[in-house]
């Protein structure tokens, strides 16, 4: 078993055991129905399953003020859920799906591999990067278009490259492999709302994606330009993650990226990562109560600032 599999086993095991354990009375005081917060009691075997030590809850810790159908905050280093609300309820996840699309593409293709864009891919509805039928472009640039500007056409081009149906099968095989027990993918862009996941599964997925330097570099990019192989077609990309934009009121300096999502059924979603010192967390916000384009960034910002205030983080 290699180190990645050992880490992954520890991550999934730790998330499962810590989510299900009894919470202390101090940490659950005044917690709303369906939510958990604070440090659960753990046996020595459970502690041994954790990849790292757990930062203690501050005595003055309070509930985060955030509103969505499902919320989740995960400490990546310890695999410990800092907060959870409806975290095991399966819901549609829209373009957050593209995190798995990217992981499968990295597994199956070389970064410099050339993809010829089909007419079908250019007709994909929703957000796109304006790919042109017949355009030849590298997998690396398609990944940028996929994750920075949330290109549905880029998702389709990646999936079609060596067989659309098989690609979707591989997305679900990968989900099972990394322990996403309540996740099912139906398409590479998240347009099909019959696909689903949970806040907890998405926390695991995000933590896994962050282990890829390639993906971490892409999801933290605010703005860039990509070209086709022959330079004939140029695509300007701008992140859909408002927390990364320095000129946006919701900008948060220690946010490191990840993925937005929206469909009318899924609502406004955001899986975000943030790093303060050497400590990294992932927040998951699914279907915000407030139905505005900025809502998922607003609620994610609240969760991130709460987590770094409510827990004592090592320097």
XYZ file of C-alpha atoms in Angstrom, residues 34-297:
264
model
C -28.844 18.692 12.298
C -25.524 20.334 13.170
C -22.424 19.241 15.070
C -19.513 21.276 16.372
C -16.613 20.628 18.719
C -14.307 17.838 19.829
C -15.792 14.340 20.176
C -14.393 11.733 22.560
C -12.138 9.270 20.746
C -10.571 5.925 21.611
C -6.852 5.267 21.149
C -7.619 3.249 18.016
C -9.591 6.145 16.563
C -6.816 8.593 17.405
C -4.301 6.289 15.709
C -6.373 6.489 12.516
C -5.950 10.269 12.350
C -3.169 11.573 10.077
C -2.241 14.394 12.505
C -3.140 15.937 15.854
C -6.357 17.846 16.407
C -6.336 21.541 17.311
C -8.436 22.090 20.453
C -11.665 24.046 20.459
C -11.462 27.403 22.176
C -13.520 27.721 25.331
C -15.427 30.634 23.803
C -16.243 28.751 20.571
C -19.663 29.614 19.151
C -21.773 28.350 16.289
C -20.919 29.665 12.817
C -23.481 32.003 11.325
C -24.090 30.501 7.886
C -27.251 29.481 6.059
C -27.484 26.683 3.507
C -29.075 23.275 3.033
C -25.791 21.587 3.981
C -22.581 22.872 5.551
C -19.269 21.230 6.359
C -15.865 22.344 7.631
C -12.976 19.874 7.481
C -9.494 20.223 8.935
C -7.437 18.671 6.142
C -4.391 17.766 8.265
C -6.280 15.835 10.937
C -9.257 14.823 8.751
C -11.413 16.149 11.575
C -14.801 17.757 10.839
C -14.866 21.095 12.650
C -18.522 21.690 11.837
C -21.260 19.754 10.088
C -24.884 20.408 9.246
C -26.900 17.940 7.144
C -23.550 16.650 5.940
C -24.823 13.193 4.938
C -27.884 14.339 2.975
C -27.472 13.581 -0.763
C -28.141 16.627 -2.957
C -27.295 17.758 -6.512
C -23.928 19.541 -6.603
C -23.826 21.290 -9.997
C -20.329 22.267 -11.192
C -18.608 21.062 -8.034
C -18.744 17.817 -10.047
C -15.799 19.162 -12.050
C -13.382 18.379 -9.226
C -13.890 14.695 -9.997
C -13.761 15.362 -13.742
C -10.331 16.902 -13.214
C -9.081 14.005 -11.080
C -10.116 11.418 -13.666
C -8.572 13.461 -16.482
C -5.296 13.561 -14.539
C -5.463 9.797 -14.075
C -6.217 9.034 -17.714
C -4.450 11.691 -19.799
C -1.071 13.374 -20.065
C -1.099 17.124 -19.466
C 0.418 17.740 -22.905
C -2.036 15.383 -24.617
C -3.955 17.122 -27.409
C -7.753 17.041 -27.504
C -9.751 17.855 -30.631
C -12.928 19.670 -29.607
C -16.138 18.219 -31.028
C -19.180 20.102 -32.254
C -21.139 18.408 -29.467
C -18.812 19.845 -26.817
C -19.219 23.384 -28.152
C -23.000 23.081 -27.853
C -22.910 22.292 -24.123
C -25.230 24.673 -22.280
C -24.311 26.887 -19.355
C -20.965 28.425 -18.494
C -18.206 27.887 -21.028
C -14.860 29.063 -22.340
C -16.014 29.410 -25.962
C -14.263 26.397 -27.411
C -14.513 26.037 -31.195
C -15.370 22.832 -33.061
C -12.180 21.341 -34.485
C -9.956 23.335 -32.132
C -6.986 21.405 -30.790
C -6.026 22.174 -27.215
C -4.009 20.459 -24.485
C -5.498 18.616 -21.540
C -3.693 21.052 -19.235
C -5.442 24.038 -20.801
C -8.794 22.264 -20.722
C -8.288 21.643 -17.000
C -7.686 25.364 -16.564
C -10.863 26.171 -18.455
C -12.727 23.540 -16.455
C -11.754 24.722 -12.977
C -11.026 28.438 -13.328
C -13.998 29.574 -15.407
C -16.102 26.439 -14.870
C -16.281 25.597 -18.566
C -18.969 23.043 -19.320
C -17.594 22.769 -22.851
C -14.169 21.950 -21.390
C -15.745 19.249 -19.215
C -17.430 17.700 -22.238
C -14.248 17.836 -24.338
C -12.274 16.048 -21.622
C -14.921 13.364 -21.171
C -15.331 12.747 -24.907
C -11.607 12.485 -25.605
C -11.386 8.722 -25.082
C -15.036 7.816 -24.672
C -17.770 9.707 -22.841
C -19.579 6.753 -21.244
C -16.363 5.170 -19.999
C -15.239 8.506 -18.544
C -18.419 8.766 -16.449
C -17.879 5.184 -15.266
C -14.365 6.144 -14.213
C -15.687 9.123 -12.267
C -17.898 6.799 -10.240
C -15.140 4.213 -9.857
C -12.854 6.932 -8.513
C -15.578 8.072 -6.124
C -15.835 4.553 -4.708
C -12.051 4.227 -4.511
C -11.590 7.346 -2.383
C -14.520 6.575 -0.104
C -17.323 8.777 -1.408
C -20.079 6.477 -0.190
C -23.023 8.750 -1.039
C -21.965 10.112 -4.412
C -23.100 9.354 -7.955
C -21.987 11.217 -11.079
C -24.115 11.378 -14.240
C -22.126 13.806 -16.401
C -18.757 15.616 -16.312
C -20.151 19.130 -15.800
C -22.829 18.625 -13.142
C -25.659 19.704 -15.408
C -27.671 16.541 -14.732
C -29.304 17.071 -11.340
C -29.866 13.335 -10.902
C -26.192 13.202 -9.973
C -25.619 13.796 -6.279
C -23.213 13.922 -3.380
C -23.081 15.043 0.242
C -21.220 17.801 2.032
C -19.084 15.208 3.809
C -18.180 13.385 0.593
C -17.265 16.678 -1.053
C -15.000 17.534 1.870
C -13.134 14.277 1.246
C -13.049 14.916 -2.518
C -11.639 18.412 -2.022
C -8.979 17.206 0.419
C -7.927 14.593 -2.120
C -7.809 17.140 -4.961
C -5.636 19.474 -2.877
C -2.914 16.816 -2.812
C -2.325 17.450 -6.526
C 0.097 20.377 -7.070
C -1.309 20.732 -10.584
C -4.894 21.129 -9.393
C -3.895 23.349 -6.480
C -2.135 25.694 -8.894
C -5.169 25.789 -11.187
C -7.875 26.313 -8.549
C -5.894 29.170 -6.985
C -5.549 31.038 -10.299
C -7.588 34.235 -10.499
C -7.148 35.101 -14.167
C -5.214 33.750 -17.142
C -5.320 33.165 -20.898
C -5.037 29.838 -22.697
C -4.444 29.106 -26.376
C -5.144 26.339 -28.838
C -2.142 24.368 -30.099
C -1.787 26.495 -33.240
C -2.467 29.771 -31.436
C -5.510 30.441 -33.596
C -7.938 30.431 -30.686
C -7.396 32.268 -27.412
C -9.584 31.966 -24.316
C -9.514 34.451 -21.463
C -10.326 32.824 -18.134
C -11.462 34.459 -14.908
C -12.190 32.578 -11.719
C -15.784 32.066 -10.661
C -14.626 31.979 -7.011
C -15.226 35.449 -5.593
C -13.172 34.687 -2.482
C -10.039 34.708 -4.674
C -10.647 38.045 -6.390
C -8.564 40.769 -4.770
C -10.903 43.548 -5.877
C -14.083 41.828 -4.651
C -15.696 42.782 -1.307
C -15.766 39.089 -0.308
C -12.058 38.523 -1.016
C -10.283 36.535 1.691
C -6.503 36.492 1.476
C -5.873 32.991 2.756
C -8.369 31.252 0.467
C -6.525 28.877 -1.862
C -9.308 27.955 -4.267
C -11.482 25.008 -5.354
C -14.908 25.072 -7.001
C -18.194 26.909 -7.365
C -21.437 25.430 -8.670
C -24.963 26.430 -9.601
C -28.065 24.981 -11.194
C -31.622 25.967 -10.263
C -32.043 22.589 -8.532
C -28.662 22.499 -6.758
C -28.746 26.168 -5.820
C -25.581 28.148 -5.139
C -22.705 25.917 -4.012
C -19.043 26.399 -3.164
C -16.337 24.068 -1.948
C -13.493 26.289 -0.751
C -10.061 25.760 0.755
C -8.145 28.124 3.001
C -4.689 28.006 4.561
C -3.693 29.971 7.658
C -0.044 29.459 8.499
C 0.522 25.784 7.788
C -3.014 24.710 8.632
C -5.511 24.022 5.862
C -9.270 23.661 5.983
C -11.983 22.870 3.465
C -15.475 24.344 3.680
C -18.521 23.020 1.851
C -21.633 25.133 1.277
C -24.502 23.538 -0.657
C -27.692 25.322 -1.742
C -27.555 28.606 0.137
C -30.719 30.028 1.664
C -29.998 33.335 -0.056
C -30.475 32.883 -3.796
C -27.942 35.345 -5.190
C -24.742 34.753 -7.207
C -22.596 35.914 -4.262
C -24.382 33.847 -1.616
C -22.105 30.796 -1.645
C -18.990 32.967 -1.316
